[in-house]
Coordinates of C-alpha atoms and ligand atoms in Angstrom, one line a residue:
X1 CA -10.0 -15.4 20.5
X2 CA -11.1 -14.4 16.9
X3 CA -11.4 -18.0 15.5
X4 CA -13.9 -18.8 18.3
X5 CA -15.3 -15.2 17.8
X6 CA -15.6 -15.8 14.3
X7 CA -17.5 -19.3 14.9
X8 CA -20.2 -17.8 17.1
X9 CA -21.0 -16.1 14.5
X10 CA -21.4 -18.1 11.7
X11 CA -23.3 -20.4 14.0
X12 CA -26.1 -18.8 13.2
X13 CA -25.9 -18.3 9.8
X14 CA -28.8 -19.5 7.4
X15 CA -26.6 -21.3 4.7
X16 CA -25.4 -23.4 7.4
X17 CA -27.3 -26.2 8.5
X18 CA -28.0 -26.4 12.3
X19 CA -27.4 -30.0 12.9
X20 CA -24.5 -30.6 15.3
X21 CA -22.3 -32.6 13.2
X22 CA -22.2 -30.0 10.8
X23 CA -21.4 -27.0 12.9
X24 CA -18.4 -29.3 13.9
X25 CA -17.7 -29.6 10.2
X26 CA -17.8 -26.4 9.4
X27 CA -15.8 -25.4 12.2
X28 CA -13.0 -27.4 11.4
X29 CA -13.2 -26.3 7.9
X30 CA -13.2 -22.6 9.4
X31 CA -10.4 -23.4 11.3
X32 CA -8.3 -24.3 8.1
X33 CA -10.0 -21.5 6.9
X34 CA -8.5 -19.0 8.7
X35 CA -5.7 -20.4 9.9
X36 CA -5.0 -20.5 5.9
X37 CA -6.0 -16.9 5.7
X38 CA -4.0 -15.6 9.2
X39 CA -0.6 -17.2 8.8
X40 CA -0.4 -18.5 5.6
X41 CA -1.6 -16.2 3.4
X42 CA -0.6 -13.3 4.9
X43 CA 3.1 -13.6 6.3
X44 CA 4.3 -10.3 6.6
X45 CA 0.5 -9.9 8.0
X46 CA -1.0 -6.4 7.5
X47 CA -3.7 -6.1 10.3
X48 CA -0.8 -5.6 12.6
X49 CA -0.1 -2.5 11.4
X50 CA -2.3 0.3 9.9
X51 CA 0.9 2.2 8.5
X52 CA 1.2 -0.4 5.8
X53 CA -0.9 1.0 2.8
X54 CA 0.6 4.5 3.7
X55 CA 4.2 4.5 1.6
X56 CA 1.7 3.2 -1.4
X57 CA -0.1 6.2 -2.4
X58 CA 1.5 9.1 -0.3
X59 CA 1.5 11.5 -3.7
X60 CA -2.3 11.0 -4.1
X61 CA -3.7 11.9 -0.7
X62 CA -3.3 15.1 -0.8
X63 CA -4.7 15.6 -4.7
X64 CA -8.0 16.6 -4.8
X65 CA -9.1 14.4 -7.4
X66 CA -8.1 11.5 -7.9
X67 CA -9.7 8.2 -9.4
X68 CA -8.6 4.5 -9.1
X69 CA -9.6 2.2 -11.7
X70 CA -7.6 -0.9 -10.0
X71 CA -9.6 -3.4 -9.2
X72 CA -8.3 -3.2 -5.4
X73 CA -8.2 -1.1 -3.3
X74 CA -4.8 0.9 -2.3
X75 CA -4.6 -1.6 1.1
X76 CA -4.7 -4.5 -1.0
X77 CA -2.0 -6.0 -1.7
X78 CA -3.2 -9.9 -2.6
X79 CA -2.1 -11.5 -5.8
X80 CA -5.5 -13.1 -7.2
X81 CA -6.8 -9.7 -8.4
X82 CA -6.0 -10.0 -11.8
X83 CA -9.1 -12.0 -13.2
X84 CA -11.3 -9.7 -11.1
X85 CA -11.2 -6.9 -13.9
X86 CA -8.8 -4.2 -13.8
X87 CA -10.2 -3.8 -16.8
X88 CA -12.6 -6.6 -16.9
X89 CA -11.3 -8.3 -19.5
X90 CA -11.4 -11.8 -18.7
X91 CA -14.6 -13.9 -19.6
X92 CA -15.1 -17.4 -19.3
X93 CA -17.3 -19.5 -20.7
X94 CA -20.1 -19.4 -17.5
X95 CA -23.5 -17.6 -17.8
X96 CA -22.8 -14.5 -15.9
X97 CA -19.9 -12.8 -15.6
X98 CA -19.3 -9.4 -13.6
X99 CA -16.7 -6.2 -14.8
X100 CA -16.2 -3.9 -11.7
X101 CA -15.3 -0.4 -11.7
X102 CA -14.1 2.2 -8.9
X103 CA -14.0 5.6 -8.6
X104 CA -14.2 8.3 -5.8
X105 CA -13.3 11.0 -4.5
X106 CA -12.7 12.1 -0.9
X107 CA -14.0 15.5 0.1
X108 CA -11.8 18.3 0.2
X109 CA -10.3 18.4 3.6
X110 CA -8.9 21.6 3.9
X111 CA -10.6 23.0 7.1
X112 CA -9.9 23.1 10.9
X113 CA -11.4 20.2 12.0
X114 CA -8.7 18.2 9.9
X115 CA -5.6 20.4 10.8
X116 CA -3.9 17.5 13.4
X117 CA -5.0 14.4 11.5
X118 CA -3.2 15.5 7.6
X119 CA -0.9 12.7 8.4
X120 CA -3.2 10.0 9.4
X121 CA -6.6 10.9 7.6
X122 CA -4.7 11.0 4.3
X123 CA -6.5 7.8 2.6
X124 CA -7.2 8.6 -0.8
X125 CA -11.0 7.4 -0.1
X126 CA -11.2 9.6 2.6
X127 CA -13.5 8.5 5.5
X128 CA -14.9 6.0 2.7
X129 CA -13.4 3.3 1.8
X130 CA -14.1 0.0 -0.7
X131 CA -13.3 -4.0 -1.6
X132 CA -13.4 -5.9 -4.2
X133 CA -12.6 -9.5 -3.9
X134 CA -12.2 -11.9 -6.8
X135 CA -10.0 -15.0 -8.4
X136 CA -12.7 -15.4 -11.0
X137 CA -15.2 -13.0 -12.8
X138 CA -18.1 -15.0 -12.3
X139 CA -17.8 -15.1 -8.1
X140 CA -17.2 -11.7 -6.7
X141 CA -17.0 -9.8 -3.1
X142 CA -17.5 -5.9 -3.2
X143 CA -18.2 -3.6 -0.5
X144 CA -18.1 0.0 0.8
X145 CA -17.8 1.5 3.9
X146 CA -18.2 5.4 5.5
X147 CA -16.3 6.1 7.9
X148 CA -18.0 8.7 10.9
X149 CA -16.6 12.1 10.1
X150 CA -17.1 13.6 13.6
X151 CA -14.9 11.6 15.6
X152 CA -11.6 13.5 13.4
X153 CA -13.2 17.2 15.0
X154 CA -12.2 15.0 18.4
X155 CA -8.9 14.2 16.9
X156 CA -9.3 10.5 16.1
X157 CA -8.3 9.3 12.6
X158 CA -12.0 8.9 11.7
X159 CA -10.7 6.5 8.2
X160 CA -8.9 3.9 10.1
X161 CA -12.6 1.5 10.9
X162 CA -13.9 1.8 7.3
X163 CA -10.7 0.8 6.3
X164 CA -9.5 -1.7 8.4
X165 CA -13.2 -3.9 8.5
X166 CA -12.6 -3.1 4.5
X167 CA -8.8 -5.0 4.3
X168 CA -10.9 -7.6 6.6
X169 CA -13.7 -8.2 4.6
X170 CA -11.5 -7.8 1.5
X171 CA -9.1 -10.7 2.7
X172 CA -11.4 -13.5 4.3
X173 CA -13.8 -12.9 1.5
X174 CA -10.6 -13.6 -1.0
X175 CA -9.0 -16.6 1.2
X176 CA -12.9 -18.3 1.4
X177 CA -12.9 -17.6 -2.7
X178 CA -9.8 -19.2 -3.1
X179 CA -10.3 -22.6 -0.8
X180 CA -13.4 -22.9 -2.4
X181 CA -11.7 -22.8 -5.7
X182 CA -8.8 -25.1 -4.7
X183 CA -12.1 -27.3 -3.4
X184 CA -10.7 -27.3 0.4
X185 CA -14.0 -25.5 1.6
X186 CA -17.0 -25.3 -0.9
X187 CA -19.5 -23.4 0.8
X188 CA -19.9 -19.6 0.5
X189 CA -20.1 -17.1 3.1
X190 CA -22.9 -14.6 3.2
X191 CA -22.1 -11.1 3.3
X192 CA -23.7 -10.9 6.8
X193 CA -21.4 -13.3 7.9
X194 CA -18.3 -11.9 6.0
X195 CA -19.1 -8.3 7.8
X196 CA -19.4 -9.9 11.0
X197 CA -16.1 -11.9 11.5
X198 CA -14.5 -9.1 9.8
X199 CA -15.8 -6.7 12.5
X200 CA -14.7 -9.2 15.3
X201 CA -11.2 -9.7 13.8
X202 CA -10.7 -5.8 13.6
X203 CA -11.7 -5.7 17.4
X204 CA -9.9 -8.4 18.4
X205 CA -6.9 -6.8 16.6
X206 CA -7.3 -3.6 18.2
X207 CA -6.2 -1.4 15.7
X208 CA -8.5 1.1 15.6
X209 CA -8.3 3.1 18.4
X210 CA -12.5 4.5 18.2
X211 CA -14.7 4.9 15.2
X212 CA -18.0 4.2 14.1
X213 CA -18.9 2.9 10.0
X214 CA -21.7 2.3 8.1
X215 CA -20.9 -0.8 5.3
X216 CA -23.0 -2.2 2.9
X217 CA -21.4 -6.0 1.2
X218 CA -22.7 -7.6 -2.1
X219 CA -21.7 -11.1 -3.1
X220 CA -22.1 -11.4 -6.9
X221 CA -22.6 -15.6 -7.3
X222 CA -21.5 -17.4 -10.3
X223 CA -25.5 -18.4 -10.7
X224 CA -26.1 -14.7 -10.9
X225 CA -28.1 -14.5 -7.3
X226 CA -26.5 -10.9 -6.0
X227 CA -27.0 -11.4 -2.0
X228 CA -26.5 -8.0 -0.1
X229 CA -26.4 -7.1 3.4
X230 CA -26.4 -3.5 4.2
X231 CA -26.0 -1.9 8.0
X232 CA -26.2 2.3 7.3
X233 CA -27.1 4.6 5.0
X234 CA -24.7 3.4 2.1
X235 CA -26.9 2.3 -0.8
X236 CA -26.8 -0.8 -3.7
X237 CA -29.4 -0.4 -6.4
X238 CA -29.8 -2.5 -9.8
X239 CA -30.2 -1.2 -13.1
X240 CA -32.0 -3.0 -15.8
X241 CA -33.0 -1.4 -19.4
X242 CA -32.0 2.0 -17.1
X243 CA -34.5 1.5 -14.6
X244 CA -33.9 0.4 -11.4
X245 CA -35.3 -3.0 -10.2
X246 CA -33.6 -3.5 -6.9
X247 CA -32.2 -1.1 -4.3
X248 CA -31.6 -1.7 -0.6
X249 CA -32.9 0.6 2.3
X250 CA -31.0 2.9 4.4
X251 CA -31.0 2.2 8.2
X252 CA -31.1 5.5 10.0
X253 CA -31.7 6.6 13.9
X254 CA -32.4 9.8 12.8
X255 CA -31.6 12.7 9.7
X256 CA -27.9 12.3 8.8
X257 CA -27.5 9.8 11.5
X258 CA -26.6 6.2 10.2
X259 CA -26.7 2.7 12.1
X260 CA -23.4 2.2 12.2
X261 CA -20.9 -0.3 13.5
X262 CA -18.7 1.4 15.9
X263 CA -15.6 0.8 18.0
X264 CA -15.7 2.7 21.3
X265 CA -13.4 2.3 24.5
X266 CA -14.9 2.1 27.5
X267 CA -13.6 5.5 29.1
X268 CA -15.8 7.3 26.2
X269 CA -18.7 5.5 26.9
X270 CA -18.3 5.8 30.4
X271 CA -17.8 9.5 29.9
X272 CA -20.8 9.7 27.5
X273 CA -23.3 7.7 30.2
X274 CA -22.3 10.0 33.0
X275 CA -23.1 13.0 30.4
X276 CA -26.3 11.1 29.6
X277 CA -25.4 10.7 26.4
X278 CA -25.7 7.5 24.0
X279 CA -23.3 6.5 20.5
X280 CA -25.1 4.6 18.1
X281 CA -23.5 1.1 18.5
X282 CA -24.9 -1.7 16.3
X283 CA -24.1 -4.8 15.7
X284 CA -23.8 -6.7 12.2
X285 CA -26.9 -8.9 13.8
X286 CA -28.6 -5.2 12.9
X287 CA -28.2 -6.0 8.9
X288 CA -30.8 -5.8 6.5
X289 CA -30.2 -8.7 4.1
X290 CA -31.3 -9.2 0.4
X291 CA -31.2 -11.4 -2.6
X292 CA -31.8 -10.6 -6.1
X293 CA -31.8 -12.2 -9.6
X294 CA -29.1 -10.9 -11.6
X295 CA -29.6 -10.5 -15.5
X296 CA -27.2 -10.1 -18.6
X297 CA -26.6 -6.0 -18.6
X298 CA -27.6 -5.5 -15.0
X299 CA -25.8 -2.4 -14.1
X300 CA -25.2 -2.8 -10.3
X301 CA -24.3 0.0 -8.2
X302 CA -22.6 0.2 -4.7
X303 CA -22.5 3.8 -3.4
X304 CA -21.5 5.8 -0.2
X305 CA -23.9 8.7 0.9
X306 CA -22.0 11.4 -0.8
X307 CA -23.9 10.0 -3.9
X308 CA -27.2 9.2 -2.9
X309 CA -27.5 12.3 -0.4
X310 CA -27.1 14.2 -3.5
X311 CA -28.7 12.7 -6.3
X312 CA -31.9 10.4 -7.1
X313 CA -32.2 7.2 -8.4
X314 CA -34.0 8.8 -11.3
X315 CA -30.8 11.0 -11.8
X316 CA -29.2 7.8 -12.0
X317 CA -31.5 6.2 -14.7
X318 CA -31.1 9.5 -16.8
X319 CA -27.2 9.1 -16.2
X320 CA -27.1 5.9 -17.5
X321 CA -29.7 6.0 -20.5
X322 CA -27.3 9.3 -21.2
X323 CA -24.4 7.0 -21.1
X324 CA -26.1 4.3 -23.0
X325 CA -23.8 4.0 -25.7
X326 CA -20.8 3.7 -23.3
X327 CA -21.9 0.3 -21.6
X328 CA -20.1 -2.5 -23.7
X329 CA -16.5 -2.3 -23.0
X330 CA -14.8 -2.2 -20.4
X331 CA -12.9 1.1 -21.3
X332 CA -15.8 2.8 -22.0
X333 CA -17.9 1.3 -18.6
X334 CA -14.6 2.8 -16.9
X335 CA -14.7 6.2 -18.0
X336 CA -18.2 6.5 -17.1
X337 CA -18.0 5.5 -13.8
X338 CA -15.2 8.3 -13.2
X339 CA -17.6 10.3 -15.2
X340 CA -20.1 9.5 -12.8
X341 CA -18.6 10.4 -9.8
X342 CA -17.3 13.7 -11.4
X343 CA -20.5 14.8 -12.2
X344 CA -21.9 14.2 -8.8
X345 CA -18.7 15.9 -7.1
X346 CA -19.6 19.0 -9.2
X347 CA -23.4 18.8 -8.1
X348 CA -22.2 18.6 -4.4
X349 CA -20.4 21.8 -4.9
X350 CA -23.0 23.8 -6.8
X351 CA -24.6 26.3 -4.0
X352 CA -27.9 26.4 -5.8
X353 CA -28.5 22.8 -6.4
X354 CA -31.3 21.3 -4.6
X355 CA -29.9 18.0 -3.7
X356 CA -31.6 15.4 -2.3
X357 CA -29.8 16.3 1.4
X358 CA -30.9 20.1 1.1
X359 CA -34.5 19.3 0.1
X360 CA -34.7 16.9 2.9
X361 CA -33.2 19.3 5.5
X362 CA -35.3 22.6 4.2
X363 CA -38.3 19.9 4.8
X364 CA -37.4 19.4 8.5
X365 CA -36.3 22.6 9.0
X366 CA -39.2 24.3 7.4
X367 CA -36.5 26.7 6.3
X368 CA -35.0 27.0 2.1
X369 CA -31.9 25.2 2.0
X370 CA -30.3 24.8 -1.2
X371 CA -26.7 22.9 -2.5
X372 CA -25.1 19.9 -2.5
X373 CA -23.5 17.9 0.6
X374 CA -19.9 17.6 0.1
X375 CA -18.6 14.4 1.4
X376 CA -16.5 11.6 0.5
X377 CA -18.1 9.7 -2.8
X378 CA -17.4 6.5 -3.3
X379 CA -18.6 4.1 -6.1
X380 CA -18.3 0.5 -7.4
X381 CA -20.2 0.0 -10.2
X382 CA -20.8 -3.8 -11.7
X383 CA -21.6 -4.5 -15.3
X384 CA -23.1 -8.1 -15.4
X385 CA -22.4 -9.9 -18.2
Ligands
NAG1 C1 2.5 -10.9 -4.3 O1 2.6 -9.5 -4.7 C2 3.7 -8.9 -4.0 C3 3.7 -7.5 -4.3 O2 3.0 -7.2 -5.5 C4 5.0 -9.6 -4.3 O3 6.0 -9.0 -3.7 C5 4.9 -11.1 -4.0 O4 6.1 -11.7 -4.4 C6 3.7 -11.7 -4.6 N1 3.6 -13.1 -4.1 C7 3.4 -14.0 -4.9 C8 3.2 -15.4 -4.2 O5 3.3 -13.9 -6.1
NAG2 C1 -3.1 -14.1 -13.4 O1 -2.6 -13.9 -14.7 C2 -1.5 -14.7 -15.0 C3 -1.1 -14.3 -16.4 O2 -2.1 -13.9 -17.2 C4 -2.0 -16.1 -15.0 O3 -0.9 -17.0 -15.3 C5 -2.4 -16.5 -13.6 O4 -2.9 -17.8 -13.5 C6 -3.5 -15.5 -13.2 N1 -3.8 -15.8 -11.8 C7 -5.1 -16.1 -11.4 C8 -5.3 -16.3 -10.0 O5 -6.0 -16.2 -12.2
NAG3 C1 -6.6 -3.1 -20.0 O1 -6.6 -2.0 -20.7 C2 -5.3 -1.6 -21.1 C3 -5.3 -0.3 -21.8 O2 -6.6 0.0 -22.2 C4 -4.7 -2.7 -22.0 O3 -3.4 -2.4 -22.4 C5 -4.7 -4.0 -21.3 O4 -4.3 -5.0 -22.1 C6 -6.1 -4.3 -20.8 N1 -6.1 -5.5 -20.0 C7 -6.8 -6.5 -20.3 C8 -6.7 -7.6 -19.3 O5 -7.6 -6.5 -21.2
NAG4 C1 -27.6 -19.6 -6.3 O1 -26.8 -20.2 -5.3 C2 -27.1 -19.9 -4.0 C3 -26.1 -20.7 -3.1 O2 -24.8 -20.4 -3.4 C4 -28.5 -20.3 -3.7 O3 -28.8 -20.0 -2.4 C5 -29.4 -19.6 -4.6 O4 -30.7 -20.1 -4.4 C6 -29.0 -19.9 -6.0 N1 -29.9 -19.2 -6.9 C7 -30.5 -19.7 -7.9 C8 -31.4 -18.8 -8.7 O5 -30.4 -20.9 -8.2
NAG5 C1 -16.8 19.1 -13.2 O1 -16.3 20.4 -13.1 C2 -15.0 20.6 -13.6 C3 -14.6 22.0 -13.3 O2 -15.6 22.9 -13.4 C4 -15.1 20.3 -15.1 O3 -13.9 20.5 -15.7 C5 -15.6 18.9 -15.4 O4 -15.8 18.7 -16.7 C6 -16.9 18.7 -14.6 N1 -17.2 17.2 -14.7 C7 -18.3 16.8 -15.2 C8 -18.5 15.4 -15.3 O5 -19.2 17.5 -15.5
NAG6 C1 -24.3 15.7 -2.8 O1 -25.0 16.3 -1.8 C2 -24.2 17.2 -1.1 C3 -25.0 17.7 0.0 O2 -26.4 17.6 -0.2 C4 -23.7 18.3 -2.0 O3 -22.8 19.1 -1.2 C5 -22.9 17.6 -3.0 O4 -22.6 18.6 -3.9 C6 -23.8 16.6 -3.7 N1 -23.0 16.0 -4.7 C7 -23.5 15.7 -5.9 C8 -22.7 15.0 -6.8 O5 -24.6 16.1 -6.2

């Protein structure tokens, strides 16, 4: 079911060529692929059960801040992670190389609508949730995802589809980095493409009851091409010298309503047709996609709305030219990006600060709205080097 899922859709993939003896190639090599990835890899095989990051962290989910600096995520539990970065240490002798950083910090969670989901909403990204996939610094996979809050007020665990297409994307994206380095399969796979078997695999699998996510994926190439696809209001924007000099565009049906890909059973929608009532349901087909150059000292940036609903790119710029001192190691690259995120947790909470989200909403409105938007805030920052 999956594996021929998961060929339909890289069918149509632009780095593949068309011609049939190649599809049939690839296939096969796909085939290894995942086959590598489902039962080799994998024996003990955690998209069969969502409980399995749980016993990992259970002390953090309920601390209000907390910040990871790992270089995976807490469902992560593969063994190639330690060239990726922890603390980006390792260089080799290749032009570009990329440190990655993490912090976040979920929203506090304290309220009603959260009352019957402590147990399962307790994901120390909150409703967000990241990957980052690498064997070698110079070839990297990073992503974030935003879960819909408003399924938890109808009592679904609105983390488990940002997390699970995140553990998806975070594994096929490292099983495809590792065959390519063991040479069994040397082509890469877009981020369009990584997004989309992910989103089959976690609806095949059938783990997440109903959900809906926004998800933006970057694929940092060892010739220093950054290829992004982005479905949602999540962001990814380039630094250079402190000014940015690529950022992608959010996708948005309406004010604070994302594209989103979304997992819905059929009694809801049936419910919501006879109410005359829509969800938003895309399809990773809906992607925008970009490339960019990368440059030495590129600071590149992954975010989840809670950042970018609250503060400007030019608050970025001013952040980093700030910081500009604190860009060489990685120590230094790590504390800022905590820093970062702290800062713009404390803006989300200030009443009078006219964030980006309160000047947009007093400008539809036509009423004064002032303060921050407090939501989860997720960032992976990348220091190319
Ligand atoms: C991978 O890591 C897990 C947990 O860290 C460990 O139990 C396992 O033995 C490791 N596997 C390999 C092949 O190193
Ligand atoms: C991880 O680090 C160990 C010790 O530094 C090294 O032996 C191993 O090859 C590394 N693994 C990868 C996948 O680079
Ligand atoms: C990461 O940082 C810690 C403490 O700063 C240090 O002990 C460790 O050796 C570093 N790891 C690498 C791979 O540099
Ligand atoms: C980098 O490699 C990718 C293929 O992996 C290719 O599509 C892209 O054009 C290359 N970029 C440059 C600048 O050569
Ligand atoms: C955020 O606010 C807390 C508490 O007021 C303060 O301790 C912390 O330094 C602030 N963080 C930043 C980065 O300003
Ligand atoms: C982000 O915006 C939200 C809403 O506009 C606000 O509550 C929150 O404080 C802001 N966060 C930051 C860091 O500015």
């Amino acid at each position: 079911m999956f594996v021929s899922s998961g060929l339909r859709s890289l069918r149509g993939a632009s780095v593949f060529s068309s011609s049939m003896f190649t599809r049939f190639a690839i296939a096969l090599l796909l085939l290894s692929l995942l086959a590598h990835w489902l039962l080799i890899q994998f024996p003990e095989s955690p998209f069969h059960s969502t409980s399995t990051w749980k016993p990992l962290f259970p002390q953090l989910a309920r601390r209000k801040s907390f910040f990871s600096t790992s270089s995976s995520s807490y469902y992560s539990h593969n063994n190639y992670s330690n060239s990726t970065n922890a603390n980006g240490s390792e260089v080799s002798s290749s032009p570009l190389n990329y440190k990655t950083f993490v912090a976040y910090q979920p929203k506090d969670r304290d309220d009603q609508i959260y009352k019957n989901l402590k147990d399962s909403l307790m994901s120390p990204t909150g409703e967000d949730n990241f990957f980052i996939a690498s064997i070698d610094s110079n070839d990297v996979y990073a992503g974030v995802a935003d879960g819909v809050g408003g399924w938890a007020e109808r009592n679904y665990d609105s983390s488990a589809i940002s997390r699970e297409l995140c553990r998806a994307m975070d594994q096929l994206a490292t099983a495809t980095l590792v065959s390519s380095k063991n040479q069994k399969y040397s082509d890469v796979i877009s981020p369009k493409d990584l997004m989309d078997v992910a989103f089959e695999k976690i609806q095949n699998d059938k783990i997440v009851e109903v959900g809906g996510t926004t998800s933006i994926v970057a694929h940092f190439q060892k010739n220093g091409t950054l290829n992004v696809a982005n479905l949602g209001d999540s962001w990814c924007g380039v630094f250079r010298n402190y000014k940015l000099v690529f950022q992608t565009k959010f996708q948005t049906v309406g004010f604070n309503a994302p594209y989103q890909l979304s997992i819905i059973p059929k009694h809801l929608l049936e419910e919501a047709r006879l109410k005359g009532t829509s969800y938003i349901r895309n399809t990773p087909a809906d992607v925008d996609e970009y490339s960019f150059q990368l440059s030495q000292n590129d600071i590149v940036i992954l975010a989840t709305d809670g950042v970018t609903d609250n503060i400007s790119t030019d608050d970025i710029s001013l952040f980093l030219k700030d910081n500009s001192e604190k860009l060489s190691t990685s120590k230094e690259l790590n504390a800022m990006t905590k820093d970062f995120v702290s800062k713009v947790v404390n803006l989300s909470k200030d009443p009078d600060y006219p964030s980006v989200f309160s000047q947009e909403y007093s400008r539809l409105t036509g009423r004064l709205y002032k303060g921050g938007k407090e939501d989860d805030i997720t960032v992976v920052l990348v220091k190319v080097e």
